[in-house]
XYZ file of C-alpha atoms in Angstrom:
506
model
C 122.538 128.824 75.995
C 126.141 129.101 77.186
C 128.250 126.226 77.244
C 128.931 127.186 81.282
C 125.934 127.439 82.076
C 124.437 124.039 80.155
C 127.188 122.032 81.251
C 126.206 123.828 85.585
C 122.875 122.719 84.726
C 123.324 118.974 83.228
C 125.900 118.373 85.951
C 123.402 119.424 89.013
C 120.468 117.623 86.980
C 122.922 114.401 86.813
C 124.027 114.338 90.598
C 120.539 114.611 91.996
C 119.113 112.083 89.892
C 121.911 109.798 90.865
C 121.426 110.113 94.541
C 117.378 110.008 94.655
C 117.717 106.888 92.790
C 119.835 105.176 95.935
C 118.116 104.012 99.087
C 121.560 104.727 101.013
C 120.600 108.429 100.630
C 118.579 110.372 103.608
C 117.041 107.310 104.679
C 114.594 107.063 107.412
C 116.608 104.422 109.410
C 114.504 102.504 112.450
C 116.751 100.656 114.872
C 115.216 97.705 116.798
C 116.738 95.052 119.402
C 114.752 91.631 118.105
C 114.158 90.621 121.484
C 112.934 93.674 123.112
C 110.508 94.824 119.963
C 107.542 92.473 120.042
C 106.084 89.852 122.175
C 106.648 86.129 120.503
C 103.343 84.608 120.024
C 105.360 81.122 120.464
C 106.744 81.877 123.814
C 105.902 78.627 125.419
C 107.231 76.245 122.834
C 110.319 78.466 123.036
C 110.866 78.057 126.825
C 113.358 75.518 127.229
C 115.886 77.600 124.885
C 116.068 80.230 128.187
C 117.573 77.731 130.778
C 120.574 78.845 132.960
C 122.892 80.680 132.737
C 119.501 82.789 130.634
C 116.615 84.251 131.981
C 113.525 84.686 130.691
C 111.658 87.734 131.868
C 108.021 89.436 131.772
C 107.228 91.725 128.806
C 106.496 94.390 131.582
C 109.756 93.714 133.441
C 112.115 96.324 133.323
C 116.178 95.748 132.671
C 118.452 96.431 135.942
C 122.406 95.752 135.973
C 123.030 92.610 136.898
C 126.379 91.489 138.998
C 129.417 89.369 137.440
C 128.836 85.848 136.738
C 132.161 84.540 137.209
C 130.995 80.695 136.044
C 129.969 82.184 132.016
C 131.951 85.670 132.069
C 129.332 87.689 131.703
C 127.169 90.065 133.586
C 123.663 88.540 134.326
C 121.975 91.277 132.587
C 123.475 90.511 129.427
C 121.741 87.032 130.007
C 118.490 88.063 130.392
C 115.856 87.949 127.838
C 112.211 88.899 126.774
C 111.412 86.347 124.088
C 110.808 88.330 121.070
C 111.598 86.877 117.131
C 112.231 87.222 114.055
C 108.677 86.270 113.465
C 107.450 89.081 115.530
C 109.114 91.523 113.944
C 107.065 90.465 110.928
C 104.165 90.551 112.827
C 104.761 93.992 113.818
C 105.830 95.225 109.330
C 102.531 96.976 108.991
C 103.446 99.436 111.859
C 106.867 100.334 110.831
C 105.788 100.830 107.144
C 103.457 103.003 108.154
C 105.646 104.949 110.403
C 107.484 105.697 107.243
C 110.660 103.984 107.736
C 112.807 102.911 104.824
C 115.456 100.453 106.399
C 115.111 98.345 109.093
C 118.435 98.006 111.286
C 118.471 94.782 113.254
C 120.856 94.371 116.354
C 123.028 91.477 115.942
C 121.194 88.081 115.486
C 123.794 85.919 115.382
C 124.109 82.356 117.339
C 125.372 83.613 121.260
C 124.779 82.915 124.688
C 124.206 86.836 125.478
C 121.594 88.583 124.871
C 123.101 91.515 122.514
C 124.872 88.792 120.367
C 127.840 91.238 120.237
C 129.904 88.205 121.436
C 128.725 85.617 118.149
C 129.851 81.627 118.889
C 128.631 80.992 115.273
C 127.952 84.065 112.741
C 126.656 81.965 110.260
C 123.774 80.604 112.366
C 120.605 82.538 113.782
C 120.242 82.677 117.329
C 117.805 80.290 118.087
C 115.698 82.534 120.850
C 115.592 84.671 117.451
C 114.550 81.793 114.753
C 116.502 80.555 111.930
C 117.554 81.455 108.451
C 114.573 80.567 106.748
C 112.601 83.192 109.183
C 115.308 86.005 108.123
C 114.941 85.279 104.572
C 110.970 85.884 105.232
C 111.596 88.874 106.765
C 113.875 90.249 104.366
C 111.255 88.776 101.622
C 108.398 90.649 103.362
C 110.790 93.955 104.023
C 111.534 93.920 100.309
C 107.735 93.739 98.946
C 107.277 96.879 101.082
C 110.114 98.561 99.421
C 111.879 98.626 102.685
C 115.452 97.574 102.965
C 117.254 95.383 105.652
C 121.133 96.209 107.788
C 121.934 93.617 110.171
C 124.448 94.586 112.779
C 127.854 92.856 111.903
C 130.507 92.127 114.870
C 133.670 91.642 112.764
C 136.431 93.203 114.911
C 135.631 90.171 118.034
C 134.004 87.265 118.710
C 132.868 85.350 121.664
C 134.554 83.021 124.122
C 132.473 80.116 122.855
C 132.912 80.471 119.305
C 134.374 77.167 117.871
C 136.907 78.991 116.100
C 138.439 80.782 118.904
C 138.126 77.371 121.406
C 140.412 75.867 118.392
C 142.871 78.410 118.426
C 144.119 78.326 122.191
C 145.900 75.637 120.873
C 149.318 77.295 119.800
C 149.810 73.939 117.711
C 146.274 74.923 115.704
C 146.973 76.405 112.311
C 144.048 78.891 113.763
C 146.374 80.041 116.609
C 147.193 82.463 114.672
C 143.617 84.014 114.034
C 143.815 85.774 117.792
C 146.635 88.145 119.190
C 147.686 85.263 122.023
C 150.244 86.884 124.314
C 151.317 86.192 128.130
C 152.063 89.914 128.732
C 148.149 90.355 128.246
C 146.298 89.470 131.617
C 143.870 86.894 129.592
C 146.839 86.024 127.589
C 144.544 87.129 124.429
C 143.738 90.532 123.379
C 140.308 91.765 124.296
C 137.877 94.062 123.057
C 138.045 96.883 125.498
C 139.774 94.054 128.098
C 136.298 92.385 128.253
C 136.575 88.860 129.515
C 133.906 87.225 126.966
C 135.246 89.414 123.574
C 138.788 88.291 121.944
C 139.664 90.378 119.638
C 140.141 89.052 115.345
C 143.550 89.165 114.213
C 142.677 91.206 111.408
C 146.438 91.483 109.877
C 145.863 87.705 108.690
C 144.757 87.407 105.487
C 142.792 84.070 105.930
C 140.728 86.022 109.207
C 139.692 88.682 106.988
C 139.144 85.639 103.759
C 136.624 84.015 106.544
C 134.792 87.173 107.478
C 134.295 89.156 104.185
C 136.809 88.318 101.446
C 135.928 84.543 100.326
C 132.826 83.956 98.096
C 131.552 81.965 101.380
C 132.536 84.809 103.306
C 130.155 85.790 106.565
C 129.514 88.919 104.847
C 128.857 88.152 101.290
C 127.078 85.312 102.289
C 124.279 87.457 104.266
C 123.984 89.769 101.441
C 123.555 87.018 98.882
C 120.663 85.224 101.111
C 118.903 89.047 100.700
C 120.285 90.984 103.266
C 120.958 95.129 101.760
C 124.004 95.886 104.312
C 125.765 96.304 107.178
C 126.269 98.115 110.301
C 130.000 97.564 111.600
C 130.150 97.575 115.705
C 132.826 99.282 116.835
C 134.094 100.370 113.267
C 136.913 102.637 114.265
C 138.710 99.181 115.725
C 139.015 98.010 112.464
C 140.212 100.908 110.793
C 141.147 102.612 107.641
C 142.622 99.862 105.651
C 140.470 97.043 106.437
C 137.176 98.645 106.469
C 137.962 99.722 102.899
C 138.836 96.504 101.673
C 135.668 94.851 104.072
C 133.404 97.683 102.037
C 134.806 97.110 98.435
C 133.957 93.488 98.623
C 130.576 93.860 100.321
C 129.894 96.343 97.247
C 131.636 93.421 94.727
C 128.963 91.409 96.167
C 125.982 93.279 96.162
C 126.009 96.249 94.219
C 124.900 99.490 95.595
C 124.651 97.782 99.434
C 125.472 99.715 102.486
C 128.165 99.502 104.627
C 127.565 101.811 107.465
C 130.218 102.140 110.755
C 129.681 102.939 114.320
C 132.626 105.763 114.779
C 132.520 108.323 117.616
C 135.502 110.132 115.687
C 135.001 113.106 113.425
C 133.451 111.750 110.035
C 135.573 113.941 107.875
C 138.628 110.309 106.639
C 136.300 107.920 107.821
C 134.223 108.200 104.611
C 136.983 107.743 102.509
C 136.836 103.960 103.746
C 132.977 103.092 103.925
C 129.800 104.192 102.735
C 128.955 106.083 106.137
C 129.258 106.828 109.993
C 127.396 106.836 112.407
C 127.469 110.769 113.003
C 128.147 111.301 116.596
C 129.907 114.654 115.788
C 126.196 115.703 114.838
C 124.840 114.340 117.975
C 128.141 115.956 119.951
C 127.235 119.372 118.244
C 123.380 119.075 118.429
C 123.623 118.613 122.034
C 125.858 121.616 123.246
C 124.411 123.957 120.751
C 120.633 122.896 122.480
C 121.911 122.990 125.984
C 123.903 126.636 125.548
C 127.573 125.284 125.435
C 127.704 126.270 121.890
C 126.389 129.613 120.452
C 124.391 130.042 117.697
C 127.290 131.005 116.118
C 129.574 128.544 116.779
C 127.164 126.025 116.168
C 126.423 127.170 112.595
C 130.783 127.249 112.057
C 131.245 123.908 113.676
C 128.482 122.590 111.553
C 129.747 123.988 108.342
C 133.051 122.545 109.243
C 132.088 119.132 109.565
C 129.954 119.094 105.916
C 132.462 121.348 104.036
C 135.583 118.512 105.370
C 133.131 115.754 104.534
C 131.813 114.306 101.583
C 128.129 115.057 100.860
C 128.085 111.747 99.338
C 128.978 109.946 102.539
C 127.051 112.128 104.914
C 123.806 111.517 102.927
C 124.090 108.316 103.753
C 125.504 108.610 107.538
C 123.203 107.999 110.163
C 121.731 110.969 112.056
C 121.492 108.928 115.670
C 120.503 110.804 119.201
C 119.976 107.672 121.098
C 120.604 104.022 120.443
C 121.345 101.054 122.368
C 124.591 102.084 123.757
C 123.105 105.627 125.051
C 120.419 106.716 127.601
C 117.499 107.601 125.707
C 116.447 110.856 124.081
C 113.536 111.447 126.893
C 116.474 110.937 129.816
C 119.151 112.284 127.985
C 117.493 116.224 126.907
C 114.411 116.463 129.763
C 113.082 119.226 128.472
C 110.270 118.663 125.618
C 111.049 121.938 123.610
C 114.988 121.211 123.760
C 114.245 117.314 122.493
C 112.092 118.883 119.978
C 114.791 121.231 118.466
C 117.384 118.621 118.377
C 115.066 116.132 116.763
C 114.527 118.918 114.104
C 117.968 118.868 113.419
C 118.350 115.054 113.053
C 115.884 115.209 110.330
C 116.754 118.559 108.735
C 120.578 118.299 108.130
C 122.307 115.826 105.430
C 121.954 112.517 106.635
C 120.099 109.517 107.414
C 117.794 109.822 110.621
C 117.705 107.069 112.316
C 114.989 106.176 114.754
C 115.742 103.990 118.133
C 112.320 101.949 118.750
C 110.357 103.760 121.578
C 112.078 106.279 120.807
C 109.008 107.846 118.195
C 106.619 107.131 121.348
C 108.581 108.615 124.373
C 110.132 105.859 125.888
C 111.998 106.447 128.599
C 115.321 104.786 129.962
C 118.833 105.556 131.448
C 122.602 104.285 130.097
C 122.432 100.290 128.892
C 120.700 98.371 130.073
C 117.768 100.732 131.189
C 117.514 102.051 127.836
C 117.147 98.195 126.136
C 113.213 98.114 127.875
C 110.881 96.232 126.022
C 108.976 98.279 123.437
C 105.966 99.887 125.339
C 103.142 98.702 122.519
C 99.817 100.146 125.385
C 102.183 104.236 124.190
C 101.186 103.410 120.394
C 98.206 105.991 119.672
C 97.288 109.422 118.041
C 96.251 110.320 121.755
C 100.901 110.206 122.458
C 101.607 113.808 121.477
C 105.636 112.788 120.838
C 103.953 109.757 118.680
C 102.386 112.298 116.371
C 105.600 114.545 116.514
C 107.978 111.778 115.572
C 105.617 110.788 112.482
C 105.271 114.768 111.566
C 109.274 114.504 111.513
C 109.324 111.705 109.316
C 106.497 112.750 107.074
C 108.650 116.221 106.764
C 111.805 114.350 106.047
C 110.310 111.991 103.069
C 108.294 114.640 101.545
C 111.004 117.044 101.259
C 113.575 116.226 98.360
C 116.137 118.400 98.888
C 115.741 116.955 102.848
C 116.748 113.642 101.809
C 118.825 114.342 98.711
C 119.810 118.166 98.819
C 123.022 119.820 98.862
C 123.913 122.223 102.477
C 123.947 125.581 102.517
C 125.798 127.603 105.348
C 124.943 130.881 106.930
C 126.822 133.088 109.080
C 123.961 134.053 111.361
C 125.073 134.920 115.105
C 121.618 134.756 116.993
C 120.021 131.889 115.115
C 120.848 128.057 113.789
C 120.055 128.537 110.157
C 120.870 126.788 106.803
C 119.790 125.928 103.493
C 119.116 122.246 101.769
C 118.956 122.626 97.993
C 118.419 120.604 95.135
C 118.639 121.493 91.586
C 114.903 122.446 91.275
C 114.148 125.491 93.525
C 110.473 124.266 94.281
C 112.722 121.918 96.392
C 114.107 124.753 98.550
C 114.310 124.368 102.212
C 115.514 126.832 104.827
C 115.876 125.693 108.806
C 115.942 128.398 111.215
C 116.167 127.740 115.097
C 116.492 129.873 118.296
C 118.156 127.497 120.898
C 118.398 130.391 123.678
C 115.943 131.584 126.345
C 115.345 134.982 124.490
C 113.578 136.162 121.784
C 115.724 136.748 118.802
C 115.339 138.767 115.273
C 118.166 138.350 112.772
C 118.890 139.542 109.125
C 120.547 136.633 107.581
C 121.853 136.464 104.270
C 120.904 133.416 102.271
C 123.874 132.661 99.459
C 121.327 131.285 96.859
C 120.831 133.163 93.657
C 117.660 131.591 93.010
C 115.628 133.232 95.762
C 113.665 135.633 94.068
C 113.586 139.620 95.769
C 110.366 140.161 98.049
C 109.911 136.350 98.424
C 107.310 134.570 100.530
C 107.732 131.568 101.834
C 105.482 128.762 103.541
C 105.702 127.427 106.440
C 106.403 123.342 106.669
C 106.960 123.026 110.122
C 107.544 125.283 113.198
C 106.293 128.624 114.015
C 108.495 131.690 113.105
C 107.841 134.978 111.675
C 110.234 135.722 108.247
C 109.563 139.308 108.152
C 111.099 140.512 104.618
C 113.476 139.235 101.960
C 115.446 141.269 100.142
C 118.167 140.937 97.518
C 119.581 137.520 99.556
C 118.999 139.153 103.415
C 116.256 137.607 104.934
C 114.870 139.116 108.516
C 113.579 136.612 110.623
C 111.834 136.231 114.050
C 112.179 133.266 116.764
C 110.690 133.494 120.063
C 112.671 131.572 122.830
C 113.477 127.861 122.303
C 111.380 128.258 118.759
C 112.130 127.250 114.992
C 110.959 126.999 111.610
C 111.225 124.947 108.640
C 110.110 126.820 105.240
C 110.354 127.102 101.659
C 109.975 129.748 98.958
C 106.484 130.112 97.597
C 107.271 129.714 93.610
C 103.181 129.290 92.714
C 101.809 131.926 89.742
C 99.828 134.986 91.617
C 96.901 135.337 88.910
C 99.378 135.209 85.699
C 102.861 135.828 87.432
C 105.887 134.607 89.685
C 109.576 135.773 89.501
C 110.297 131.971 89.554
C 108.844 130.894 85.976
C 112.277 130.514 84.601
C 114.845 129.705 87.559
């Protein structure tokens, strides 16, 4: 064996292991707000912890926009609740285990008079409409024994008006005062988060700030992740930048090894991932979106997306999230009306390199418009193998897990001009999958050639999702056939025909 070819071989072997060994990688992500996902069962001894400026509203109430609230600063929406826990999330573990999700990605939790908790008063206390520590530590316990991992939704770039902390600071004679960006030129006199009257913005450029949210053993961050928590997700990520999320990810990984830091940036992932573990990939959801509604071509969707993976690093993509709708967006149903264009652009979310991640309601059809229509409570009466998009979503995710080289494998471009097509590969080519999608109105046949040198000449191939017609493959071109709005998901039939297959020793 040639000394080029062993050390190819040991090298691929190596860097799959390595990533199929970390959760981080191509995980089935399912987002949930904890008061919207499941009725409490302890509503009524809960009551009292709803009184004014908070509402507390019926499980089959629907969220509207609410005016201004000039007494509390907030809009009265943002003050309206539905009761749900952290104990009935646990209640409800059975059902996303079985929906195959590997990490559980809780909206902020933290101690705040809204709703979202975006705005925390105390980040080192649980809201008490949501329970207390000793209920997140069950949860986590509970997630853990499943082999299910937990990301709580960290707020480190602002805080709320009623945090202690920030009340301190107005005083310019506090040795805090320094902890905001107080200025008289600023129409609050403090810097907000996108000028909103409840949200003053850290002072990140002091050292003790970032000491008191992630650097100091009794940090907000390494605290979480020693009491069990597995990561983060960092709300509005590209405010904190380069530099800080960096140093905020290096000492979440000094604290818990192999945790995930994981940041909600609308930019283009490409620098990004030099800083943190992963993005949130809105240039996916950007690119999925024209290329299903005809702004992009075929073409120019298969270039754009090469782009993006070729700039990035595999390593952080894998462990990006692949998001169409979450909290901040209308959701998928309202967003992409029509059921076969949803359906494309859902294949791509779990075909490409990346973490899918899953908005709750989202797997049963939920509908809902921009925040905070799209917040609803989760529609439990939808969950049953009679909801067609229920069993779609779990064919998705039962693709996704069972698929190695989905989760784990390496992309492969293709220059194809009619059709969406591309390759994930691992170093075993019974791992092979090829995507193929015709996002136009017209039927489409295209010879594409497939750079892999491990596809074997007059191939077959099954079919794992879709329906498609591959026609031939020969010596790397493969012909294929998409009716309008169509696709297919396959992989190369390796098996022995009575005593032989080209594959035995690739």
């Amino acid at each position: 064996m040639s000394n080029l070819y062993k050390n190819r071989v040991e090298k691929e072997v190596k860097k799959f292991s390595k990533r199929e060994k970390d959760f981080r990688n191509g995980a089935i992500v399912y987002q949930i707000l904890v008061d919207r996902f499941a009725p409490s069962e302890n509503l009524e001894i809960k009551k009292d912890l709803y009184k004014y400026p908070k509402v507390l509203k019926a499980w089959d109430e629907t969220p509207k926009p609410g005016p201004f609230n000039k007494d509390v600063k907030y809009w009265e929406h943002e003050l309206e609740y539905w009761g749900g826990d952290l104990k009935s999330v646990i209640s409800k573990l059975k059902y996303i285990k079985d929906l195959g999700v590997d990490v559980l990605y809780l909206n902020p939790i933290p101690e705040s008079l809204s709703n979202h908790k975006y705005d925390a008063s105390d980040y080192m206390k649980i809201s008490k409409e949501y329970g207390t520590a000793e209920d997140l530590k069950e949860l986590c316990d509970r997630l853990h024994q499943e082999d299910m991992k937990i990301i709580l939704d960290g707020v480190f770039n602002h805080v709320g008006i009623n945090n202690p902390i920030y009340i301190e600071a107005q005083d310019p004679k506090s040795d805090k005062h320094d902890w905001f960006d107080f200025n008289e030129k600023y129409p609050h006199g403090v810097r907000l988060w996108a000028d909103v009257p409840s949200m003053p913005e850290w002072n990140l450029e002091n050292e003790k700030v970032r000491d008191y949210l992630y650097r100091a053993k009794d940090s907000v961050i390494r605290s979480y992740l020693r009491n069990g928590i597995d990561g983060w997700r960092l709300d509005v990520a590209f405010d904190i930048g380069y530099k800080f999320l960096s140093e905020l990810t290096e000492n979440a990984h000094d604290e818990k090894k192999g945790s995930l830091v994981v940041g909600e940036i609308w930019n283009y992932p490409k620098d990004w991932l030099d800083s943190i573990d992963g993005v949130m990939n809105f240039t996916f959801r950007e690119l999925t979106k024209r290329a299903i509604n005809g702004d992009l071509s075929p073409k120019q969707a298969n270039t754009y997306l090469d782009q993006m993976i070729t700039d990035s690093n595999m390593e952080g993509l894998l462990k990006s999230w692949l998001i169409l709708d979450n909290h901040d967006t209308a959701r998928l149903t309202d967003q992409i009306k029509d059921d076969k264009d949803r359906k494309l652009a859902q294949v791509l979310q779990f075909t490409l390199p990346g973490s899918p991640n899953v908005y709750y309601g989202t797997e049963l059809g939920m509908e809902g418009g921009n925040e905070p229509l799209s917040r609803a409570p989760m529609r439990w009466d939808m969950v049953n193998d009679s909801n067609e998009t229920y069993r779609w979503t779990k064919s998705l995710i039962h693709m996704h897990q069972n698929q190695r080289a989905l989760k784990i494998g390496d992309f492969i471009s293709t220059r194809a001009e009619k059709i969406i097509a591309f390759e994930r590969k691992t170093d075993n080519v019974d791992d092979t999958v090829l995507v193929f999608m015709n996002p136009t109105d017209k039927e489409v046949i295209e010879d594409i050639l497939i750079a892999d040198s491990k596809i074997m000449n007059f191939s077959n191939f099954d079919i794992i999702l879709g329906d498609g017609k591959i026609i031939d493959f020969w010596a790397g071109f493969i012909k294929v056939s998409l009716k309008p709005k169509a696709f297919v998901v396959v992989k190369p039939n390796t098996k022995v025909v009575e005593s032989y297959t080209a594959y035995k020793r690739v």
